[in-house]
Coordinates of C-alpha atoms and ligand atoms in Angstrom, one line a residue:
X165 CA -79.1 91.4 -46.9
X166 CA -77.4 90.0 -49.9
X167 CA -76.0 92.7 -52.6
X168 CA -76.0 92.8 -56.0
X169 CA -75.7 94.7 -58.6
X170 CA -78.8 94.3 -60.9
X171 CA -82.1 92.6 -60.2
X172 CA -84.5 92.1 -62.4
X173 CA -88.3 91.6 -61.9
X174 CA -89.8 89.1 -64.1
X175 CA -88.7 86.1 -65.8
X176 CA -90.5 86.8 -69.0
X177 CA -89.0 87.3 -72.8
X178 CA -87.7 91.2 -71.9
X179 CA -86.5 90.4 -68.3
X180 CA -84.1 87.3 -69.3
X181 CA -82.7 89.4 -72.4
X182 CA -82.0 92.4 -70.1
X183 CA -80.6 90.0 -67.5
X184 CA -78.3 88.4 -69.8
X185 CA -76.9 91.3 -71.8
X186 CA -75.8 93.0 -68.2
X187 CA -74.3 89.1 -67.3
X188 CA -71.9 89.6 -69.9
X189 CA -71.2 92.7 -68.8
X190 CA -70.4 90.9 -65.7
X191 CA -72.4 92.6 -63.6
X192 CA -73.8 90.5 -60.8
X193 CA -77.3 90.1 -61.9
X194 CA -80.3 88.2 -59.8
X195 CA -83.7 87.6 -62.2
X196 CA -86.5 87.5 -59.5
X197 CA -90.0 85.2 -60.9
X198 CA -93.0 85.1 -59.0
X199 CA -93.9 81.8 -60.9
X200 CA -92.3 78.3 -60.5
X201 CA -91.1 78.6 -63.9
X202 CA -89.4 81.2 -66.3
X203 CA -90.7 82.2 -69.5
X204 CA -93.9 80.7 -69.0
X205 CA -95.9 83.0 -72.2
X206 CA -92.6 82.3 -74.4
X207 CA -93.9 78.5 -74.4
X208 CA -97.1 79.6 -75.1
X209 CA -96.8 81.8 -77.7
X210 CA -97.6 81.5 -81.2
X211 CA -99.8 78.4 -80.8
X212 CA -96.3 76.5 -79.1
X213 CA -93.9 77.7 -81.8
X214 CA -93.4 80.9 -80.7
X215 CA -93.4 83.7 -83.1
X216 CA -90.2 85.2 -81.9
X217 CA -90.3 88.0 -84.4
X218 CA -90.7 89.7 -87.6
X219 CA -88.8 90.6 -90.6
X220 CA -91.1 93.4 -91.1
X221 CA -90.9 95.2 -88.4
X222 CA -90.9 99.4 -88.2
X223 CA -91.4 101.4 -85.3
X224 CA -94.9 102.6 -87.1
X225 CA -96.5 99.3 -85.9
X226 CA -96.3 100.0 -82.4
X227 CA -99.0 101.9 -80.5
X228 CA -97.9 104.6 -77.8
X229 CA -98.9 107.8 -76.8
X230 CA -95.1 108.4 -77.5
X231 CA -95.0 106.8 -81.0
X232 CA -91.0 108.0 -81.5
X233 CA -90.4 106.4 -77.9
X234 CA -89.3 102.8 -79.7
X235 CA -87.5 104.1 -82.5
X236 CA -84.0 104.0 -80.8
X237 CA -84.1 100.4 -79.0
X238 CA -85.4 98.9 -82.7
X239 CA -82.4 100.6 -84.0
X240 CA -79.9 99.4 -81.6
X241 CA -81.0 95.9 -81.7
X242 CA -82.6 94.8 -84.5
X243 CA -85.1 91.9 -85.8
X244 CA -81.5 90.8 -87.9
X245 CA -79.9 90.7 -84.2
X246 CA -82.6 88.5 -82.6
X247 CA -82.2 86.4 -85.6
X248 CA -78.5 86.1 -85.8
X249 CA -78.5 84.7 -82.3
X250 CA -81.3 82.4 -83.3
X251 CA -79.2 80.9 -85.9
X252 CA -76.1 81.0 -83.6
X253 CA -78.2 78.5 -81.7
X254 CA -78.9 76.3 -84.9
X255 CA -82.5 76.8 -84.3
X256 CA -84.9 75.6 -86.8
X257 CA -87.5 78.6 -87.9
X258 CA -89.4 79.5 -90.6
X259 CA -91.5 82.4 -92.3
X260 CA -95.3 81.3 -91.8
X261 CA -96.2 84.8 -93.5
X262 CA -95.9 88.6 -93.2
X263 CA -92.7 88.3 -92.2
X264 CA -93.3 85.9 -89.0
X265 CA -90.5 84.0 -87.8
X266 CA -91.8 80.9 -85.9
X267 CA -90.1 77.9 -84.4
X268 CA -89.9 74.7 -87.1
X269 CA -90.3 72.6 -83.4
X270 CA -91.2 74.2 -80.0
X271 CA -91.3 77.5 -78.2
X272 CA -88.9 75.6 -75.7
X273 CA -86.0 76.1 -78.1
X274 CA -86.6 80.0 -77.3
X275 CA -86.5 79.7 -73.9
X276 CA -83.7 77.1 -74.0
X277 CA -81.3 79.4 -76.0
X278 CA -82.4 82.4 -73.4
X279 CA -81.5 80.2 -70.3
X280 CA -78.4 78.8 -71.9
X281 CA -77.3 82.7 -72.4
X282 CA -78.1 83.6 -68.8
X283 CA -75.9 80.2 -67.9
X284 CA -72.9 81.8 -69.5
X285 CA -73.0 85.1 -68.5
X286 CA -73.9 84.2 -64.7
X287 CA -77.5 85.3 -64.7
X288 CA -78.9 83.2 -61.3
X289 CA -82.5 83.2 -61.7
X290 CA -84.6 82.9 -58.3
X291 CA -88.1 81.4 -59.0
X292 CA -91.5 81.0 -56.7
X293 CA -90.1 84.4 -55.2
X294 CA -92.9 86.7 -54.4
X295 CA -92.0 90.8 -53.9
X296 CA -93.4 92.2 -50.9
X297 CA -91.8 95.7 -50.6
X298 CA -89.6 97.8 -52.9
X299 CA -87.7 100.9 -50.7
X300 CA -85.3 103.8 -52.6
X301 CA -82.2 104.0 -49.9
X302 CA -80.7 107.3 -49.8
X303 CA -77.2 105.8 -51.1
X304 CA -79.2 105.5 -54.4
X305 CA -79.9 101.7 -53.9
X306 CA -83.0 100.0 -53.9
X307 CA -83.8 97.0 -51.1
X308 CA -86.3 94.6 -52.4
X309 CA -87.8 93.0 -49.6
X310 CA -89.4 89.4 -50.7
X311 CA -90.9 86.1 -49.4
X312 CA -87.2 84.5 -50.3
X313 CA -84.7 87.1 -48.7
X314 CA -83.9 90.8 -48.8
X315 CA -81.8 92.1 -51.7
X316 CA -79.9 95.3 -52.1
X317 CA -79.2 96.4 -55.6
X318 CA -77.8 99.7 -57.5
X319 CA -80.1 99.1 -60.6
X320 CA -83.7 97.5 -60.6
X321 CA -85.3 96.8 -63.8
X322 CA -89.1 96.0 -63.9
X323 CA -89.8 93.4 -66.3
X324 CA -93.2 92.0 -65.1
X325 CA -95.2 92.1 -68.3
X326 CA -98.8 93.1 -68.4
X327 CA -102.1 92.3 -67.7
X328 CA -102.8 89.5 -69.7
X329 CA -103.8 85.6 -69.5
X330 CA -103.8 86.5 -65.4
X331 CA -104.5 82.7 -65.0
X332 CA -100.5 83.0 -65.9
X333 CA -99.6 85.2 -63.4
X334 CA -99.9 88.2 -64.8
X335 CA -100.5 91.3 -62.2
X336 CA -100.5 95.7 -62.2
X337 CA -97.5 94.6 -60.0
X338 CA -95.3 96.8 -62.6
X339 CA -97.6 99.9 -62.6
X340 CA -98.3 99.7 -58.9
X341 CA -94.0 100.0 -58.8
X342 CA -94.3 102.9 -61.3
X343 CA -96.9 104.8 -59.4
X344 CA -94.8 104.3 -56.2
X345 CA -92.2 106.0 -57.7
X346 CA -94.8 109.1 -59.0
X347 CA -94.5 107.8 -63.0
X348 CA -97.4 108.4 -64.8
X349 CA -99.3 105.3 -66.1
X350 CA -101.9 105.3 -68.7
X351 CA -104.7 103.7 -68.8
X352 CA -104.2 99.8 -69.7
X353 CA -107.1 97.6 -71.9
X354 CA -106.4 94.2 -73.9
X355 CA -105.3 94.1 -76.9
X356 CA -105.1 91.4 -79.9
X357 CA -108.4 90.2 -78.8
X358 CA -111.4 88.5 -79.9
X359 CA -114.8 90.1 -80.0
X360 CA -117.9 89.9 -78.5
X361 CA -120.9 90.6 -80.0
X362 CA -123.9 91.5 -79.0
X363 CA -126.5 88.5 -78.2
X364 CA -128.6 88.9 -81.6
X365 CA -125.7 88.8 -83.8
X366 CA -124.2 86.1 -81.6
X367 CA -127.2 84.1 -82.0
X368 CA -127.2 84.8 -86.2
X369 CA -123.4 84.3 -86.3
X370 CA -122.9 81.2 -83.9
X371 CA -123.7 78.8 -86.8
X372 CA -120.9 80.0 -88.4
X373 CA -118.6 79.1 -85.8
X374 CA -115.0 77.6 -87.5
X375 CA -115.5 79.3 -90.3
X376 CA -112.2 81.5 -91.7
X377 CA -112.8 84.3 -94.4
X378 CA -109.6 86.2 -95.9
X379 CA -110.9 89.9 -95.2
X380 CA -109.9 93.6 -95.0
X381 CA -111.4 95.0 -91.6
X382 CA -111.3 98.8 -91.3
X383 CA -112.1 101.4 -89.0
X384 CA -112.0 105.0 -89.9
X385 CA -108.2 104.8 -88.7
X386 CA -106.7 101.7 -89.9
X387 CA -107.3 98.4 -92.0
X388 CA -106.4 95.2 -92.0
X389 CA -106.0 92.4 -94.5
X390 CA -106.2 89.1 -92.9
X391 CA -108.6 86.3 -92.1
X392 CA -111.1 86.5 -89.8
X393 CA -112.5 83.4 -87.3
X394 CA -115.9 82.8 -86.6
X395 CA -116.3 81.0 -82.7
X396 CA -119.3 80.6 -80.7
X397 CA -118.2 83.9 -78.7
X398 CA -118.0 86.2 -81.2
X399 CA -115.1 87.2 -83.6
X400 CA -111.5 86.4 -84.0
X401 CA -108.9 85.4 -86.5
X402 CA -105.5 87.8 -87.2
X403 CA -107.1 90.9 -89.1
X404 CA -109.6 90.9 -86.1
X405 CA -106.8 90.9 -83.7
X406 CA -105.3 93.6 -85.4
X407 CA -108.1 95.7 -85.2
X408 CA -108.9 95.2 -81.5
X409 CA -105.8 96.6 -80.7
X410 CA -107.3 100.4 -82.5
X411 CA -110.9 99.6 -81.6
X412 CA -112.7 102.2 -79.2
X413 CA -115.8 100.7 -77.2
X414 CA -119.1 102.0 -79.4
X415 CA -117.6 101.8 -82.4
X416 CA -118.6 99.4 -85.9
X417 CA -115.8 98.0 -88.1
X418 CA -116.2 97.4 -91.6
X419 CA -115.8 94.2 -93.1
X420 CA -115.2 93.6 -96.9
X421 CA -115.4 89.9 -97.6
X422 CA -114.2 90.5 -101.0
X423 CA -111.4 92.5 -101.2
X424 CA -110.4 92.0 -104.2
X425 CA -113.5 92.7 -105.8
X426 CA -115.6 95.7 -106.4
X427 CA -118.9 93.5 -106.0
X428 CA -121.5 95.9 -106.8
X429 CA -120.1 95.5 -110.9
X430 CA -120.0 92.1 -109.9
X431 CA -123.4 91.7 -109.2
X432 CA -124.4 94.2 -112.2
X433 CA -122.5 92.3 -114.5
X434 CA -123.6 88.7 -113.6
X435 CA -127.6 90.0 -113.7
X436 CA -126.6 90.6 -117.4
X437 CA -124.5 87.5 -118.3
X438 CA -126.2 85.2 -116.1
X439 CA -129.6 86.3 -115.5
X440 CA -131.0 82.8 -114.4
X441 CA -129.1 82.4 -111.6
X442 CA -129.7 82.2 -108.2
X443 CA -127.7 85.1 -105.8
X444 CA -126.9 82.3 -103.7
X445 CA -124.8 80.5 -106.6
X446 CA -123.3 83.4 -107.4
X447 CA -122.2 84.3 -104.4
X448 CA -120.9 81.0 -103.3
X449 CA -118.5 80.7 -105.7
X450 CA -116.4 83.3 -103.7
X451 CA -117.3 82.6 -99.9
X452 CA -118.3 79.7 -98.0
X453 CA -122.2 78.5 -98.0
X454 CA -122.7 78.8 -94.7
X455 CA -121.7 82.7 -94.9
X456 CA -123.9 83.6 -97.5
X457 CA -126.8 81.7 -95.9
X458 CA -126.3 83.6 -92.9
X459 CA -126.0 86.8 -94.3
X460 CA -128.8 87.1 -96.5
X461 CA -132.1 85.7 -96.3
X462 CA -133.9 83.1 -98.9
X463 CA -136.0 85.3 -100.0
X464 CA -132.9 87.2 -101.6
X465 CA -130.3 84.7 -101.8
X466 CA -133.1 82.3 -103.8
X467 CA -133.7 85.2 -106.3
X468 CA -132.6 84.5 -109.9
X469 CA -130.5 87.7 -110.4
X470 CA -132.8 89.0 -113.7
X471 CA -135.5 89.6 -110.9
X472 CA -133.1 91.3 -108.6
X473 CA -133.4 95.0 -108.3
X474 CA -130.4 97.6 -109.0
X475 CA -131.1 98.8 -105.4
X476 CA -131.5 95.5 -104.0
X477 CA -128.4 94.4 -105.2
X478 CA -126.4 97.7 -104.1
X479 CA -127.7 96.3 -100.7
X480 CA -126.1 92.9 -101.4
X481 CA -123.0 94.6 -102.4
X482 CA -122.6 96.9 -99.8
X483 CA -122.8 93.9 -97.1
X484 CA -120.3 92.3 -99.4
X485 CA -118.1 94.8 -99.4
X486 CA -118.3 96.9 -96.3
X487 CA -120.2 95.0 -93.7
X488 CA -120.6 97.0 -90.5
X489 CA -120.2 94.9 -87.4
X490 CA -120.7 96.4 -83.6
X491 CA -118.9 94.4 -81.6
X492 CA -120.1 94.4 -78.0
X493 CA -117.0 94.4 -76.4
X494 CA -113.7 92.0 -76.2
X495 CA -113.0 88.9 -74.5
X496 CA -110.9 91.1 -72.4
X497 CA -107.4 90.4 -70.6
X498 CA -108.4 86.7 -69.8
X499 CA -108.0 85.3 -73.7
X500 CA -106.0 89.0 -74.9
X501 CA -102.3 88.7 -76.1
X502 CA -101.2 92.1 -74.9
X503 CA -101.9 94.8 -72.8
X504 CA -102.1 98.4 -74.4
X505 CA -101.4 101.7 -71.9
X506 CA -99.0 101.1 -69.4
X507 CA -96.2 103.0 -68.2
X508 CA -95.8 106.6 -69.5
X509 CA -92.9 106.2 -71.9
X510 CA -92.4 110.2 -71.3
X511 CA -90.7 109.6 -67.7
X512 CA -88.4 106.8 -69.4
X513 CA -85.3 107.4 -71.1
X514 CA -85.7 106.0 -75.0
X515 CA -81.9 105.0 -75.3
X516 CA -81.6 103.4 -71.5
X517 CA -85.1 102.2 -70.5
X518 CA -84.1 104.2 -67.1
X519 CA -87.3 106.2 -65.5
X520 CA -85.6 109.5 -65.7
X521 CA -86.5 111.2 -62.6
X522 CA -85.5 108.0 -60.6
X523 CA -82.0 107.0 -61.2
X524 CA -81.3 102.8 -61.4
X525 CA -85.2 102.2 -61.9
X526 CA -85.6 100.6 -65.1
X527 CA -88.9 99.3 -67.2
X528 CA -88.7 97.2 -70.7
X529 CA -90.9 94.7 -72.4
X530 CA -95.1 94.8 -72.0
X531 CA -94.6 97.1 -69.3
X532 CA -94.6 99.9 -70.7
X533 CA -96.8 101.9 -73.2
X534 CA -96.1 100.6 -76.1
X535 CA -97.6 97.6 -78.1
X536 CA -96.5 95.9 -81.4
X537 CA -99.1 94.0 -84.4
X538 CA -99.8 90.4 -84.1
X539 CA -97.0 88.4 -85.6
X540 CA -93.9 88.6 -83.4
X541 CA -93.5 92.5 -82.8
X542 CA -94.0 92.3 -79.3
X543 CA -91.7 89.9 -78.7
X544 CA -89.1 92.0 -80.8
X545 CA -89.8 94.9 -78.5
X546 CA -89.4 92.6 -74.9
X547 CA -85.9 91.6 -76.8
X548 CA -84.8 95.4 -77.8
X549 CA -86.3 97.1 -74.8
X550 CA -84.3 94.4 -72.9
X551 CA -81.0 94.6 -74.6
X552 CA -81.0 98.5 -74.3
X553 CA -81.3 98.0 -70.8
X554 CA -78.8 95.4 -70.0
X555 CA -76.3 97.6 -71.6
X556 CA -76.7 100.2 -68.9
X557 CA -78.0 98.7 -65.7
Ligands
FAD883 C1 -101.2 83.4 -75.6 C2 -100.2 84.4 -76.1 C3 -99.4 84.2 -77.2 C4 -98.5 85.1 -77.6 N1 -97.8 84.9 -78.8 C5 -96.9 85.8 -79.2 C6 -96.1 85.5 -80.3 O1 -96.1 84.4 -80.9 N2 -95.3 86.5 -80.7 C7 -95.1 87.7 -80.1 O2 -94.3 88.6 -80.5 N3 -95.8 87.9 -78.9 C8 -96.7 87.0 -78.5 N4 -97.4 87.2 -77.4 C9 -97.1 88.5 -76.6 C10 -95.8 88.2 -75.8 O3 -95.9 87.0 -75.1 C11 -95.6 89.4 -74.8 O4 -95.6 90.6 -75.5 C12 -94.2 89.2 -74.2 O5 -94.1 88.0 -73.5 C13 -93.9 90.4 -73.2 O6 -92.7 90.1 -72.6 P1 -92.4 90.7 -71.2 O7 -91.0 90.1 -70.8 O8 -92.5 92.1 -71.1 O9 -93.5 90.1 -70.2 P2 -93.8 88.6 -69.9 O10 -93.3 87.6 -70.9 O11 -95.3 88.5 -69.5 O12 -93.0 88.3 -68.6 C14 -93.2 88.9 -67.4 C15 -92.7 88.0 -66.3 O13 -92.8 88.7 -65.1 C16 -93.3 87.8 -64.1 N5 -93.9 88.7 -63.0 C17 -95.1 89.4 -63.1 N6 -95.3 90.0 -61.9 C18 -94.3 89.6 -61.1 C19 -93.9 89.9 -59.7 N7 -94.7 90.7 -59.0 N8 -92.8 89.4 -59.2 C20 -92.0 88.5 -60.0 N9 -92.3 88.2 -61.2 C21 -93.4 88.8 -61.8 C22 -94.3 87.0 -64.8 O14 -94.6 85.8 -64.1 C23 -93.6 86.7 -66.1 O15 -92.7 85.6 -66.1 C24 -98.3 86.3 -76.9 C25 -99.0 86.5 -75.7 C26 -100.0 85.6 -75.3 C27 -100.7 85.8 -74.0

């Protein structure tokens, strides 16, 4: 049985930070990776340029039943941290917007600065290594028996990510090790997803498909100023994203296509100055044709505005402004960015990412209950989770 002193289960953004801050520690530290590569959603994130973080970031944009459960680890190791190493690497980035730091060239750069750190400070990473059994000794020890040996190790950190893309190998493997060990795991459902919508509004809508509207989408809890995306499933697009992550199944969310404007005294307004012109015109100076053809009938849209009612145009202006869309569901954890629920952050402690009724167990990254906005805060959180951890493991 070979010994060492800190093995870590997944390969993935939080696993290979956690891995290397405890390497330069010199602890003896074995990264185990069921897949024959590591990093594998680091290359694929942010559309191959990976979105590595935010300059935005506050602990308030995370969801967890524990919302002070993050605070510490972004304090410890900050967005500026993650960033100073970045440069340190002579890394080309840039801000795409809101604060989102993406790679000028390739995710690889990432991964390659990640692997280059775990070179240095002696992180051996074993890949194509499937777990079969994890056992407590008495000694306070944990043996991890696998398909590619037995190890023995004093502190075991889960790192295995969560639920989704599972054509990338993503698996409850992590909460099936919590329950094991009697922590509490909440229930788990995608996040940063598109939606699907129910067949007659898929039908209306499909047409629309590729189309991109800046937008403010709300729910009675949150709103979010972005664009949204048109496909031929349904609805996507950042502010949609967003909104998934604080959407409950059964509920509408309101979309103003013109936030800016108050487009009831738009409408008013334009019937006086402009009385002999179509809705349509009107309204296609501010959104795309194909939008305003789908959303409101000839019969209206054809109108000259002098023979358009005060009520009918509060109906205009109320789609306009607040249009109520039920989504059916989401596209679930197979097109989903993250995973919300997880494991209970209760049982962990905030300022060691140790479980803390089982000494040497560790969890960081996606694991665990908590979930960042779209734009680079989940990466931030696999990095600080990770780096908290490697300084105790
Ligand atoms: C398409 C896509 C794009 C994204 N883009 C961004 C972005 O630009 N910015 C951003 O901040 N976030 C992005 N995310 C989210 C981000 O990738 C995750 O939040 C982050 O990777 C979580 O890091 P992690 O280390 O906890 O888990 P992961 O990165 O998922 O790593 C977990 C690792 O554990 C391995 N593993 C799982 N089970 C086992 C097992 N039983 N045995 C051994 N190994 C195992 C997995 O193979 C994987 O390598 C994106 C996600 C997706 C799906």
């Amino acid at each position: 049985m070979e010994k060492i002193d800190v093995i870590v289960i997944g390969a993935g953004a939080a696993g290979l930070m956690c891995a290397i801050e405890a390497g330069k520690r010199k602890r003896k530290v074995l990264v185990l990776e069921q897949a024959n590569k590591p990093g594998k959603k680091i290359l694929m994130s942010g559309g191959g340029r990976c979105n590595f973080t935010n300059t935005h970031i506050v602990p308030a944009d995370y969801i967890s039943h524990n919302p002070h459960f993050c605070k510490s680890a972004f304090s410890r190791y900050t967005q500026w941290d993650f960033i100073e190493l970045v440069k340190r690497y002579d890394i080309p980035f840039h801000e795409k917007k809101l604060g989102q730091l993406f790679c000028d060239n390739k995710s690889q750069d990432i991964l390659n600065m990640l692997l280059t750190e775990c070179e240095q400070a002696d992180v051996a990473i074993r890949l194509n290594t499937k777990i079969e059994r994890i056992e407590k000794n008495d000694e306070q020890t944990f043996k991890i028996t696998s398909n590619r040996g037995v190890f023995c190790c004093q502190s075991l950190v889960i790192a295995s990510g969560g639920l989704s893309i599972p054509t990338m190998g993503a698996s409850p493997f992590g909460y099936k090790v919590a329950e094991q060990f009697g922590i509490k795991v909440w229930p788990t459902r995608a996040g940063l997803v598109p939606f699907t919508l129910h067949v007659a509004e898929k039908e209306k809508l499909s047409e629309l498909s590729g189309v991109s509207v800046d937008c403010l989408v709300s729910n009675e809890r949150i709103s979010f100023r972005e664009n949204i995306l048109f496909t031929h499933r349904g609805l996507s697009g950042p502010a949609v994203l967003q909104i998934s992550s604080y959407w409950q199944a059964g509920e509408p969310v309101s979309i103003n296509l013109l936030p800016e404007i108050d487009a009831c005294a738009l409408l008013k307004t334009t019937k006086q100055t402009q009385p002999q012109k179509q809705l349509k015109s009107i309204l296609t100076e501010f959104l795309p044709k194909r939008l305003v053809e789908v959303l409101f009938n000839s019969e209206i849209a054809e109108k000259k505005m002098a023979t358009i009612s005060h009520q009918q145009l509060e109906d205009v202006a109320q789609v306009l402004n607040a249009w109520q869309v039920k989504p059916n569901g989401t596209e679930g954890y197979r097109t989903a960015e993250v995973t919300l629920g997880g494991v209970d952050c209760d049982a962990i402690s905030s300022k060691t990412m140790s479980a803390i009724h089982v000494p040497g167990l560790y969890f960081i990254g996606e694991v665990l209950d908590v979930t960042g906005w779209l734009g680079g805060y989940n990466f931030q959180w696999a990095w600080s989770s990770g780096w908290v951890a490697g300084q105790e493991v």
